[in-house]
mmCIF file of N, CA and C in Angstrom:
data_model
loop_
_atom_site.group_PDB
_atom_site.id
_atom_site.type_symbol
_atom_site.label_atom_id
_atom_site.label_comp_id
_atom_site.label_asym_id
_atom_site.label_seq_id
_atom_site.Cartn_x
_atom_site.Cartn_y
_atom_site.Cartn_z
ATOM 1 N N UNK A 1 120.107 138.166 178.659
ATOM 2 C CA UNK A 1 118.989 138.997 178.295
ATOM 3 C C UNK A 1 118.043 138.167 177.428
ATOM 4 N N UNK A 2 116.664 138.062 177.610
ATOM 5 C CA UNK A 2 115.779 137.611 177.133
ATOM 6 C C UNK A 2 114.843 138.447 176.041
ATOM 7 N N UNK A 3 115.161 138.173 174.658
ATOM 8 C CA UNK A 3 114.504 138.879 173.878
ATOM 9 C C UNK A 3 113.212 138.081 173.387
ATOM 10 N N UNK A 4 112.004 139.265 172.568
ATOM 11 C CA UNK A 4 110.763 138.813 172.692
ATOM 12 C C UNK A 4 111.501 138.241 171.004
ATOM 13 N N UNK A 5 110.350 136.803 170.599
ATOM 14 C CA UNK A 5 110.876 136.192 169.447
ATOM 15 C C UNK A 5 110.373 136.983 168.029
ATOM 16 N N UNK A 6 111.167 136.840 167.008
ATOM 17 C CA UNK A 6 111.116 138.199 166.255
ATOM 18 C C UNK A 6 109.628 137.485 165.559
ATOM 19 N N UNK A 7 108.739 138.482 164.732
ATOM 20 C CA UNK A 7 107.730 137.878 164.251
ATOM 21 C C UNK A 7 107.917 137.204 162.703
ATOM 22 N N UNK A 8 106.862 136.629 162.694
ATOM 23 C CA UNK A 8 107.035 135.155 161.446
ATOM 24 C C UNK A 8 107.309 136.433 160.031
ATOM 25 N N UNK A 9 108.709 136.511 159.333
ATOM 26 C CA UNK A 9 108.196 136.677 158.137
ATOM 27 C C UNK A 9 107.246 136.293 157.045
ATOM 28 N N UNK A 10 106.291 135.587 157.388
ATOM 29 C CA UNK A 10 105.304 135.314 156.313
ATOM 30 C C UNK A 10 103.424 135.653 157.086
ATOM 31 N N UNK A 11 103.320 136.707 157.886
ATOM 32 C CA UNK A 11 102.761 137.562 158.574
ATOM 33 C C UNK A 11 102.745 138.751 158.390
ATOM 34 N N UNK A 12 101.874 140.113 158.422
ATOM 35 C CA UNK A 12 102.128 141.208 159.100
ATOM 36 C C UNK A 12 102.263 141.312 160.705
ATOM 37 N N UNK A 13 103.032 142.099 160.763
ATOM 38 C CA UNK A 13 103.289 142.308 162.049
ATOM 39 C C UNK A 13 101.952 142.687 163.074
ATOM 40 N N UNK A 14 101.826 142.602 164.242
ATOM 41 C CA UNK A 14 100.325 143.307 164.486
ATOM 42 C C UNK A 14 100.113 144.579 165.402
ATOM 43 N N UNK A 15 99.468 145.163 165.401
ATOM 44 C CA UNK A 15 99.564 146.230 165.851
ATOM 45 C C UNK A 15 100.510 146.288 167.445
ATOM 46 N N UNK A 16 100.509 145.795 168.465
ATOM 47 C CA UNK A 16 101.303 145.635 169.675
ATOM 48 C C UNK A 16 102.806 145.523 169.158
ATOM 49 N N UNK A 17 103.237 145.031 168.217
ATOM 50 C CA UNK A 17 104.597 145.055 167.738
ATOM 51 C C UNK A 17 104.613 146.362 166.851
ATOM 52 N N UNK A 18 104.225 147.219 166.403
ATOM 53 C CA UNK A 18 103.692 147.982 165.721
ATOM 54 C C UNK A 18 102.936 149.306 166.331
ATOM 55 N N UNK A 19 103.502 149.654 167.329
ATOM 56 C CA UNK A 19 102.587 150.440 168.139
ATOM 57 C C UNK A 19 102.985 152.082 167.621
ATOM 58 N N UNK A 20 103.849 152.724 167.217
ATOM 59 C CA UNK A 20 103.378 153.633 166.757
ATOM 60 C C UNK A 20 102.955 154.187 165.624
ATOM 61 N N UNK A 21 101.968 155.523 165.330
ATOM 62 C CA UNK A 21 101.167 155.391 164.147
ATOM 63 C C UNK A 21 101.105 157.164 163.833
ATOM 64 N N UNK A 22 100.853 157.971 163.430
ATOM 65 C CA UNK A 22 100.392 158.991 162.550
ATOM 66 C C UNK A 22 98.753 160.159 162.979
ATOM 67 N N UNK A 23 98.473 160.771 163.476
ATOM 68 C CA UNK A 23 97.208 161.394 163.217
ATOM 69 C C UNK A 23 97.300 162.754 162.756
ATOM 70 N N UNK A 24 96.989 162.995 161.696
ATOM 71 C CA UNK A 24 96.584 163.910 161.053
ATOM 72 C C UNK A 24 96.028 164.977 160.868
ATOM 73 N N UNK A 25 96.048 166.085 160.629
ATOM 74 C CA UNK A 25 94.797 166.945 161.302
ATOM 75 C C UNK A 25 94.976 168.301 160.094
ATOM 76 N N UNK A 26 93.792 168.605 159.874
ATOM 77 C CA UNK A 26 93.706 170.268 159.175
ATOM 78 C C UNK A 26 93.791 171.405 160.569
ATOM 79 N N UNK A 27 93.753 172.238 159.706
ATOM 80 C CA UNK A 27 94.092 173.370 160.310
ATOM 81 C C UNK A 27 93.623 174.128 161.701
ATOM 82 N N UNK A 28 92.321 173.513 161.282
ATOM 83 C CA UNK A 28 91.014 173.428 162.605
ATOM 84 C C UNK A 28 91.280 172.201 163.602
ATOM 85 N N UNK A 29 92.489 171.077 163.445
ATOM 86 C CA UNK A 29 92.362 170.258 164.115
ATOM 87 C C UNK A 29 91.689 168.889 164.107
ATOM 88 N N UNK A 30 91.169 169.224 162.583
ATOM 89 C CA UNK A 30 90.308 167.846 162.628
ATOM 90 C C UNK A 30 90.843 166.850 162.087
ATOM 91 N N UNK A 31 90.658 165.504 162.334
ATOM 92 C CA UNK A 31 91.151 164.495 162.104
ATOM 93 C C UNK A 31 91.441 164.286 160.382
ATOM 94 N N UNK A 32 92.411 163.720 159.568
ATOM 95 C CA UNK A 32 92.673 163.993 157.885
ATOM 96 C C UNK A 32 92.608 162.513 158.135
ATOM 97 N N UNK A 33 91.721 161.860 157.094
ATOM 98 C CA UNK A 33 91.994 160.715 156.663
ATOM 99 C C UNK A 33 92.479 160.412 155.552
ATOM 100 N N UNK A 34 93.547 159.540 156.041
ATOM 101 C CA UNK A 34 94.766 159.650 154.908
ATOM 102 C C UNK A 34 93.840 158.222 154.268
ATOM 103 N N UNK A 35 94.649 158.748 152.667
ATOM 104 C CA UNK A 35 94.114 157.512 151.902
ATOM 105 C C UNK A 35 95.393 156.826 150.781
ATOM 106 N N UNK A 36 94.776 156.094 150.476
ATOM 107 C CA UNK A 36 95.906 155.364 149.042
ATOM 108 C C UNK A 36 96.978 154.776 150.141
ATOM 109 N N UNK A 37 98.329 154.275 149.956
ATOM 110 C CA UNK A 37 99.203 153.710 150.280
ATOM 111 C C UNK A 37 100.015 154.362 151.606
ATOM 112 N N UNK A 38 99.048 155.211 151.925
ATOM 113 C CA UNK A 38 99.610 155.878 153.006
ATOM 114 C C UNK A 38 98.837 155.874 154.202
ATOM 115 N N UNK A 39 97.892 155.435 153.876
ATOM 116 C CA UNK A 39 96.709 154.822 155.037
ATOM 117 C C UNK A 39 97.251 153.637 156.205
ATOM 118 N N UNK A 40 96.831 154.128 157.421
ATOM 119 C CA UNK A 40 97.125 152.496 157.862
ATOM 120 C C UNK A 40 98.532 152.583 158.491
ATOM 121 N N UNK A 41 99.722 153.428 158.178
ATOM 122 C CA UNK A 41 101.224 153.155 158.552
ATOM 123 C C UNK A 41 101.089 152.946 159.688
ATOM 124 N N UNK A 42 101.717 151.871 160.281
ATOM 125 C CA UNK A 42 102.015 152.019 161.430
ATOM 126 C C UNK A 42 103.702 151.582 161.884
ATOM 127 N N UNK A 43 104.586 151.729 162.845
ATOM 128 C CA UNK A 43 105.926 151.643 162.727
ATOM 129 C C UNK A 43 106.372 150.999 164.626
ATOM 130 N N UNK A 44 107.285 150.255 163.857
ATOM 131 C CA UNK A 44 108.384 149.851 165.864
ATOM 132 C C UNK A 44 108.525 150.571 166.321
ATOM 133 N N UNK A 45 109.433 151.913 165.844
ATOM 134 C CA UNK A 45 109.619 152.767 166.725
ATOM 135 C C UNK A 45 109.207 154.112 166.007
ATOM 136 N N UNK A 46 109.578 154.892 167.117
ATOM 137 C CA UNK A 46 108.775 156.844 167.209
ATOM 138 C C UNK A 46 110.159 157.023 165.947
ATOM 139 N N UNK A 47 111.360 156.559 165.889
ATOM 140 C CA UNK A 47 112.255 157.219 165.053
ATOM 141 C C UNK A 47 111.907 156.550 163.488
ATOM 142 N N UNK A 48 111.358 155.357 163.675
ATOM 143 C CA UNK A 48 110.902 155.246 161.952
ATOM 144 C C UNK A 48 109.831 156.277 161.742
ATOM 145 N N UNK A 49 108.577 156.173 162.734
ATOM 146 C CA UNK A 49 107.594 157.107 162.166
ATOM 147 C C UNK A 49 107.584 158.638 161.940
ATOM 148 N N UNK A 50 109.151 158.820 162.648
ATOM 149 C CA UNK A 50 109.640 160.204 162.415
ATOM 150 C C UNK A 50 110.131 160.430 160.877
ATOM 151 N N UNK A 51 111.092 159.182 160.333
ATOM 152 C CA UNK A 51 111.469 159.511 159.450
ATOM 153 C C UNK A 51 110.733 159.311 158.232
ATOM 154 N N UNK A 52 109.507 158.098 158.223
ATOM 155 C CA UNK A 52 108.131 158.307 157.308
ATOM 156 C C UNK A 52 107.705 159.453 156.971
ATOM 157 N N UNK A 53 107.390 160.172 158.570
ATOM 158 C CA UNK A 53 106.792 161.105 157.944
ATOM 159 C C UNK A 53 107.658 162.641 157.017
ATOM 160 N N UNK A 54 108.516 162.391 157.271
ATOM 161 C CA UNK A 54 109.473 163.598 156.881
ATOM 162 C C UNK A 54 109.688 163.159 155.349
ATOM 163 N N UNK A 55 109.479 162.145 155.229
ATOM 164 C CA UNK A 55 109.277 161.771 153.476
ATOM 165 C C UNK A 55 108.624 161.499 152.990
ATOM 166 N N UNK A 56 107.162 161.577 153.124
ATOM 167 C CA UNK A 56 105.987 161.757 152.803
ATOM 168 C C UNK A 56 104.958 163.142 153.445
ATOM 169 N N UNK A 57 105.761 164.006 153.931
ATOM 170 C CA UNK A 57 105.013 165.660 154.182
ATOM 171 C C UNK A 57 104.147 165.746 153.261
ATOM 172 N N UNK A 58 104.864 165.799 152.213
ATOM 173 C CA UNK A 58 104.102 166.535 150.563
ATOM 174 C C UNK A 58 102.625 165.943 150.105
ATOM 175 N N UNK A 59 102.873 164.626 150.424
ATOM 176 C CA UNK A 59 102.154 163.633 150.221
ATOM 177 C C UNK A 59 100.628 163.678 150.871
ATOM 178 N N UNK A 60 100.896 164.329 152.137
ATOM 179 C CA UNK A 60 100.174 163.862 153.283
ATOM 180 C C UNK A 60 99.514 165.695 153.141
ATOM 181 N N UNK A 61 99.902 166.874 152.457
ATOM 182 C CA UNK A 61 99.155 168.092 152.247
ATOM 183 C C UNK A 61 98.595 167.980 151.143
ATOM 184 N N UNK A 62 99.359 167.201 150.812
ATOM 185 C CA UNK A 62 98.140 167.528 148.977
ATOM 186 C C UNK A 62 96.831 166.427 149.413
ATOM 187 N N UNK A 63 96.869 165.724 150.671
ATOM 188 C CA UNK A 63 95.385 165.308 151.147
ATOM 189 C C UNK A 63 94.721 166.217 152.303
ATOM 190 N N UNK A 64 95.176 167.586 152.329
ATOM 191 C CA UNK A 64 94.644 168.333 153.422
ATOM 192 C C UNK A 64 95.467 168.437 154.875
ATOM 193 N N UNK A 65 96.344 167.450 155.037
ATOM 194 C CA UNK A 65 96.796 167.464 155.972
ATOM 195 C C UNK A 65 98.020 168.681 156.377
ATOM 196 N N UNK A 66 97.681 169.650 157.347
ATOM 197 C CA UNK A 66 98.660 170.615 157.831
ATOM 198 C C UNK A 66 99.190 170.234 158.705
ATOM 199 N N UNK A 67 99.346 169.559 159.726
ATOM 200 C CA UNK A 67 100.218 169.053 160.952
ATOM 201 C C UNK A 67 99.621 167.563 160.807
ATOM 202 N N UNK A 68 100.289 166.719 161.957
ATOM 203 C CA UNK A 68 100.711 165.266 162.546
ATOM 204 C C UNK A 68 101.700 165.362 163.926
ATOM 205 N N UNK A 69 100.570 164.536 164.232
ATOM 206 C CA UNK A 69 101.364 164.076 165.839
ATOM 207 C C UNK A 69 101.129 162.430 165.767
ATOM 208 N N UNK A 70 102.746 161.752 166.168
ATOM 209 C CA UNK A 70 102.780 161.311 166.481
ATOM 210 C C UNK A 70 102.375 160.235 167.791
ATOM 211 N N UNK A 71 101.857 159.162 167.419
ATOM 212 C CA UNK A 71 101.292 158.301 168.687
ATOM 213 C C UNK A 71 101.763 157.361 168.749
ATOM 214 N N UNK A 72 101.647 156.625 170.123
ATOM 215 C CA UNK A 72 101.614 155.124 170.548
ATOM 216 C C UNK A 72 100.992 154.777 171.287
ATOM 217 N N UNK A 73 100.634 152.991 171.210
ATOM 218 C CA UNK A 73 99.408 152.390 171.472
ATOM 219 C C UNK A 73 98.179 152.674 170.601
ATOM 220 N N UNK A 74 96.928 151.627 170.788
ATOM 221 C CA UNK A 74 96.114 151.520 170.668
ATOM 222 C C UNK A 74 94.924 152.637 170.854
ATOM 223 N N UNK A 75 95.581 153.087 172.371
ATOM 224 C CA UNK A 75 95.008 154.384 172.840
ATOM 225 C C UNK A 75 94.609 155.647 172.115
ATOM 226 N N UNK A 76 96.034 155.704 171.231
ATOM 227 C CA UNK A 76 96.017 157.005 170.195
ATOM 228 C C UNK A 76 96.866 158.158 171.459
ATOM 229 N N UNK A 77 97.520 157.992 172.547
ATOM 230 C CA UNK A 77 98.023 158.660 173.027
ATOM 231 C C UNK A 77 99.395 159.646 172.363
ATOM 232 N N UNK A 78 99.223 160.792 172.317
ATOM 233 C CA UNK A 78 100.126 161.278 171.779
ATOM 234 C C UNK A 78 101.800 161.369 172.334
ATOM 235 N N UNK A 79 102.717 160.631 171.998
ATOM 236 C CA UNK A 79 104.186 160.547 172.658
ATOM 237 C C UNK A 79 104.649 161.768 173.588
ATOM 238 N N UNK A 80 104.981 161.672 174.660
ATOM 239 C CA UNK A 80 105.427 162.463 175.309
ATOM 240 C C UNK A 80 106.145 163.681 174.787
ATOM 241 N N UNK A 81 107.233 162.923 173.977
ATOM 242 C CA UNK A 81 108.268 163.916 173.288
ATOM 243 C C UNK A 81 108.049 164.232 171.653
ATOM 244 N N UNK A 82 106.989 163.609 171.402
ATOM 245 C CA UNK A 82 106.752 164.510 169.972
ATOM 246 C C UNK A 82 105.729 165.290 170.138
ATOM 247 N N UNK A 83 105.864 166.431 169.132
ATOM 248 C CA UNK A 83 105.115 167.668 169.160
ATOM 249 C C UNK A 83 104.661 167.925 167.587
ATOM 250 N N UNK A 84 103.845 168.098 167.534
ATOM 251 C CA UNK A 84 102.902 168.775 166.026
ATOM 252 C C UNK A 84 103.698 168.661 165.313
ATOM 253 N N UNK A 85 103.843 168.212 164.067
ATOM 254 C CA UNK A 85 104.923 168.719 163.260
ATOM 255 C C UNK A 85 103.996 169.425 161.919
ATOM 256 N N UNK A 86 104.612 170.387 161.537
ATOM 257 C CA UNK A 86 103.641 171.359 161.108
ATOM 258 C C UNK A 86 103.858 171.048 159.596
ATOM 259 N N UNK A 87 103.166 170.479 158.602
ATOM 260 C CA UNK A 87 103.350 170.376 157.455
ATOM 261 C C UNK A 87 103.382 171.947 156.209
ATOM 262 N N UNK A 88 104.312 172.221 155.223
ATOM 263 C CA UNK A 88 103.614 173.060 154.581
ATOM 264 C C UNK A 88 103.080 173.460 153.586
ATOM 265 N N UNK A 89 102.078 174.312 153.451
ATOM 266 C CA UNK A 89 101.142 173.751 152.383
ATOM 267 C C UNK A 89 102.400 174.830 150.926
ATOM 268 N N UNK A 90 101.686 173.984 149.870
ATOM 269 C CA UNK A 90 102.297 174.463 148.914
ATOM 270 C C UNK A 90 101.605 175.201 147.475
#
């Protein structure tokens, strides 16, 4: 088996190694731009960005944000098998 070569620790990774990411949305659906240290995440796989976000919910409403769907690619396509995850407000 031929694996792809792991990337340089003294790099960020780049987005193609890095392909899934976070979108945000209020209540109406509109896009939340996340800010401060939470901007920007992007993750290898759908199960890290699952578990990001489940530990940063709180984080991500006290900036407006009521749901997140998960994506991959560049595209912004939303993953087949993830669905809204509904944040709640507090």
């Amino acid at each position: 088996m031929n694996l792809p070569d792991a990337p340089s620790a003294f790099r960020s990774p780049t987005p193609p190694e890095q392909p899934w990411w976070w979108r945000t949305e209020d209540e109406e659906g509109n896009e939340v731009t996340v800010t401060g240290e939470l901007a920007g995440e992007r993750f290898a796989s759908q199960s890290d960005a699952e578990s990001w976000v489940g530990e940063v919910f709180g984080a991500l409403a006290e900036q407006g944000s009521t749901r997140s769907c998960c994506s991959r690619g560049a595209s912004g396509l939303r993953a087949d098998v993830a669905a809204p995850l509904r944040v709640p407000r507090r």
